[in-house]
């Protein structure tokens, strides 16, 4: 078995109305989140952010455009017990790099790893997402509506 690397990205997507895209995980219907994913060996966090947005939403952004903003924020948190078997046995902490990007509300979202998605106002998104690091990123990096 190949273990996951304990390094990941969190990419919060929001639209021109400051609504946040949240997605429901296939493996846990109570777990809603922004785009997340493991950084592959030899991959930079920003490259992983672009790749994960494309893989999870079907929205392909170009690294040359600079659409995804590095928030210069890194989280470390304990890996969920339910997911520990996916990681090396002696690793219990994940390091998560935070990014944000604005996409149009009419972007075509194609889910590959989630069963549903919604555009939610900030307070609703904060109440819906499961992880504290996701809530903190929404609070800190999604602008207030104009």
CSV table of C-alpha atoms in Angstrom, one decimal:
chain,number,residue,atom,x,y,z
A,1,UNK,CA,0.0,0.0,0.0
A,2,UNK,CA,1.2,3.5,-0.8
A,3,UNK,CA,0.6,5.9,2.0
A,4,UNK,CA,-0.5,9.5,1.5
A,5,UNK,CA,2.0,12.2,2.2
A,6,UNK,CA,1.1,14.3,5.3
A,7,UNK,CA,1.2,17.5,3.3
A,8,UNK,CA,-1.8,19.0,1.7
A,9,UNK,CA,-3.4,22.1,0.2
A,10,UNK,CA,-6.6,23.9,1.1
A,11,UNK,CA,-8.0,26.1,-1.7
A,12,UNK,CA,-11.0,28.2,-0.8
A,13,UNK,CA,-13.0,29.2,-3.9
A,14,UNK,CA,-15.4,32.2,-3.8
A,15,UNK,CA,-17.4,34.1,-6.4
A,16,UNK,CA,-18.0,37.7,-7.2
A,17,UNK,CA,-20.7,37.9,-4.5
A,18,UNK,CA,-18.2,36.5,-1.9
A,19,UNK,CA,-20.1,33.3,-1.8
A,20,UNK,CA,-18.0,30.3,-0.9
A,21,UNK,CA,-18.0,27.0,-2.9
A,22,UNK,CA,-18.4,24.1,-0.5
A,23,UNK,CA,-18.5,20.4,-1.5
A,24,UNK,CA,-19.9,17.3,0.3
A,25,UNK,CA,-17.4,14.4,0.6
A,26,UNK,CA,-18.5,11.1,-0.9
A,27,UNK,CA,-17.1,9.1,2.1
A,28,UNK,CA,-18.8,11.2,4.8
A,29,UNK,CA,-22.1,13.0,4.0
A,30,UNK,CA,-21.7,15.3,7.1
A,31,UNK,CA,-18.2,16.5,5.9
A,32,UNK,CA,-18.4,19.6,3.7
A,33,UNK,CA,-15.2,21.3,2.6
A,34,UNK,CA,-13.4,23.5,0.2
A,35,UNK,CA,-10.9,22.0,-2.3
A,36,UNK,CA,-8.3,19.9,-0.5
A,37,UNK,CA,-5.7,17.4,-1.5
A,38,UNK,CA,-2.3,15.8,-0.9
A,39,UNK,CA,0.8,17.4,-2.3
A,40,UNK,CA,2.5,14.8,-4.5
A,41,UNK,CA,6.2,14.0,-4.2
A,42,UNK,CA,8.3,16.7,-5.9
A,43,UNK,CA,5.3,19.0,-6.3
A,44,UNK,CA,5.2,22.5,-4.9
A,45,UNK,CA,2.2,23.6,-2.8
A,46,UNK,CA,1.0,26.1,-5.5
A,47,UNK,CA,1.2,23.5,-8.2
A,48,UNK,CA,-0.8,21.1,-6.1
A,49,UNK,CA,-3.4,23.9,-5.5
A,50,UNK,CA,-3.9,24.3,-9.3
A,51,UNK,CA,-4.0,20.6,-9.9
A,52,UNK,CA,-6.5,19.9,-7.1
A,53,UNK,CA,-8.9,22.7,-8.2
A,54,UNK,CA,-9.0,21.2,-11.7
A,55,UNK,CA,-9.4,17.6,-10.4
A,56,UNK,CA,-12.1,18.3,-7.8
A,57,UNK,CA,-14.2,21.0,-9.6
A,58,UNK,CA,-13.3,20.8,-13.3
A,59,UNK,CA,-12.3,24.4,-13.2
A,60,UNK,CA,-9.0,24.6,-14.9
A,61,UNK,CA,-7.0,27.7,-13.9
A,62,UNK,CA,-3.6,28.5,-15.4
A,63,UNK,CA,-0.6,29.0,-13.1
A,64,UNK,CA,0.6,31.7,-15.5
A,65,UNK,CA,-2.6,33.7,-14.7
A,66,UNK,CA,-1.8,33.9,-11.0
A,67,UNK,CA,-5.5,33.3,-10.2
A,68,UNK,CA,-4.8,31.3,-7.1
A,69,UNK,CA,-3.4,33.4,-4.3
A,70,UNK,CA,-1.0,31.9,-1.8
A,71,UNK,CA,-2.3,33.1,1.6
A,72,UNK,CA,1.1,32.6,3.2
A,73,UNK,CA,-0.6,30.6,5.9
A,74,UNK,CA,0.2,27.1,7.0
A,75,UNK,CA,-1.9,24.9,9.4
A,76,UNK,CA,-0.8,21.8,11.2
A,77,UNK,CA,-3.5,19.5,12.6
A,78,UNK,CA,-4.0,16.0,13.9
A,79,UNK,CA,-5.1,13.6,11.2
A,80,UNK,CA,-8.6,12.2,11.8
A,81,UNK,CA,-8.5,8.8,13.4
A,82,UNK,CA,-10.8,7.5,10.6
A,83,UNK,CA,-8.2,8.4,8.0
A,84,UNK,CA,-5.0,7.5,9.9
A,85,UNK,CA,-4.7,4.2,8.0
A,86,UNK,CA,-4.0,6.2,4.8
A,87,UNK,CA,-0.8,7.7,6.3
A,88,UNK,CA,2.5,6.2,7.5
A,89,UNK,CA,1.9,4.5,10.9
A,90,UNK,CA,4.2,6.9,12.8
A,91,UNK,CA,2.7,10.1,11.3
A,92,UNK,CA,-0.3,11.8,13.1
A,93,UNK,CA,0.0,15.4,11.9
A,94,UNK,CA,-0.7,16.9,8.6
A,95,UNK,CA,0.7,20.2,7.3
A,96,UNK,CA,-1.8,22.2,5.2
A,97,UNK,CA,-0.9,25.2,2.9
A,98,UNK,CA,-3.8,27.7,2.4
A,99,UNK,CA,-4.8,29.3,-0.9
A,100,UNK,CA,-7.7,31.3,-2.2
A,101,UNK,CA,-9.2,32.2,-5.6
A,102,UNK,CA,-12.2,33.9,-7.0
A,103,UNK,CA,-14.1,32.2,-9.8
A,104,UNK,CA,-17.3,33.3,-11.6
A,105,UNK,CA,-20.5,32.1,-10.0
A,106,UNK,CA,-21.5,30.7,-13.4
A,107,UNK,CA,-18.4,28.5,-13.6
A,108,UNK,CA,-19.3,24.9,-14.6
A,109,UNK,CA,-18.5,22.7,-11.6
A,110,UNK,CA,-17.8,19.1,-12.4
A,111,UNK,CA,-17.5,17.0,-9.3
A,112,UNK,CA,-15.2,14.0,-9.2
A,113,UNK,CA,-14.6,13.4,-5.5
A,114,UNK,CA,-17.7,14.9,-4.0
A,115,UNK,CA,-21.4,14.2,-4.2
A,116,UNK,CA,-22.8,17.7,-4.0
A,117,UNK,CA,-21.8,21.4,-4.0
A,118,UNK,CA,-23.3,24.7,-3.0
A,119,UNK,CA,-22.4,28.3,-3.2
A,120,UNK,CA,-23.0,29.7,0.3
A,121,UNK,CA,-22.8,33.1,1.9
A,122,UNK,CA,-19.9,33.4,4.3
A,123,UNK,CA,-21.9,32.7,7.5
A,124,UNK,CA,-23.6,29.7,5.9
A,125,UNK,CA,-20.2,28.3,4.7
A,126,UNK,CA,-18.7,28.8,8.1
A,127,UNK,CA,-21.5,26.8,9.6
A,128,UNK,CA,-21.3,24.0,7.0
A,129,UNK,CA,-17.6,23.2,6.6
A,130,UNK,CA,-16.3,20.5,8.9
A,131,UNK,CA,-12.7,21.5,9.6
A,132,UNK,CA,-11.6,24.3,11.8
A,133,UNK,CA,-8.8,25.2,9.4
A,134,UNK,CA,-11.3,25.5,6.6
A,135,UNK,CA,-13.5,27.8,8.7
A,136,UNK,CA,-10.5,29.9,9.7
A,137,UNK,CA,-9.4,30.3,6.0
A,138,UNK,CA,-12.9,31.4,5.0
A,139,UNK,CA,-13.0,33.9,7.8
A,140,UNK,CA,-9.5,35.3,7.1
A,141,UNK,CA,-9.3,35.2,3.3
A,142,UNK,CA,-12.8,35.6,1.7
A,143,UNK,CA,-13.7,39.2,1.3
A,144,UNK,CA,-16.9,40.6,2.7
A,145,UNK,CA,-19.6,41.2,0.0
A,146,UNK,CA,-19.6,44.7,-1.5
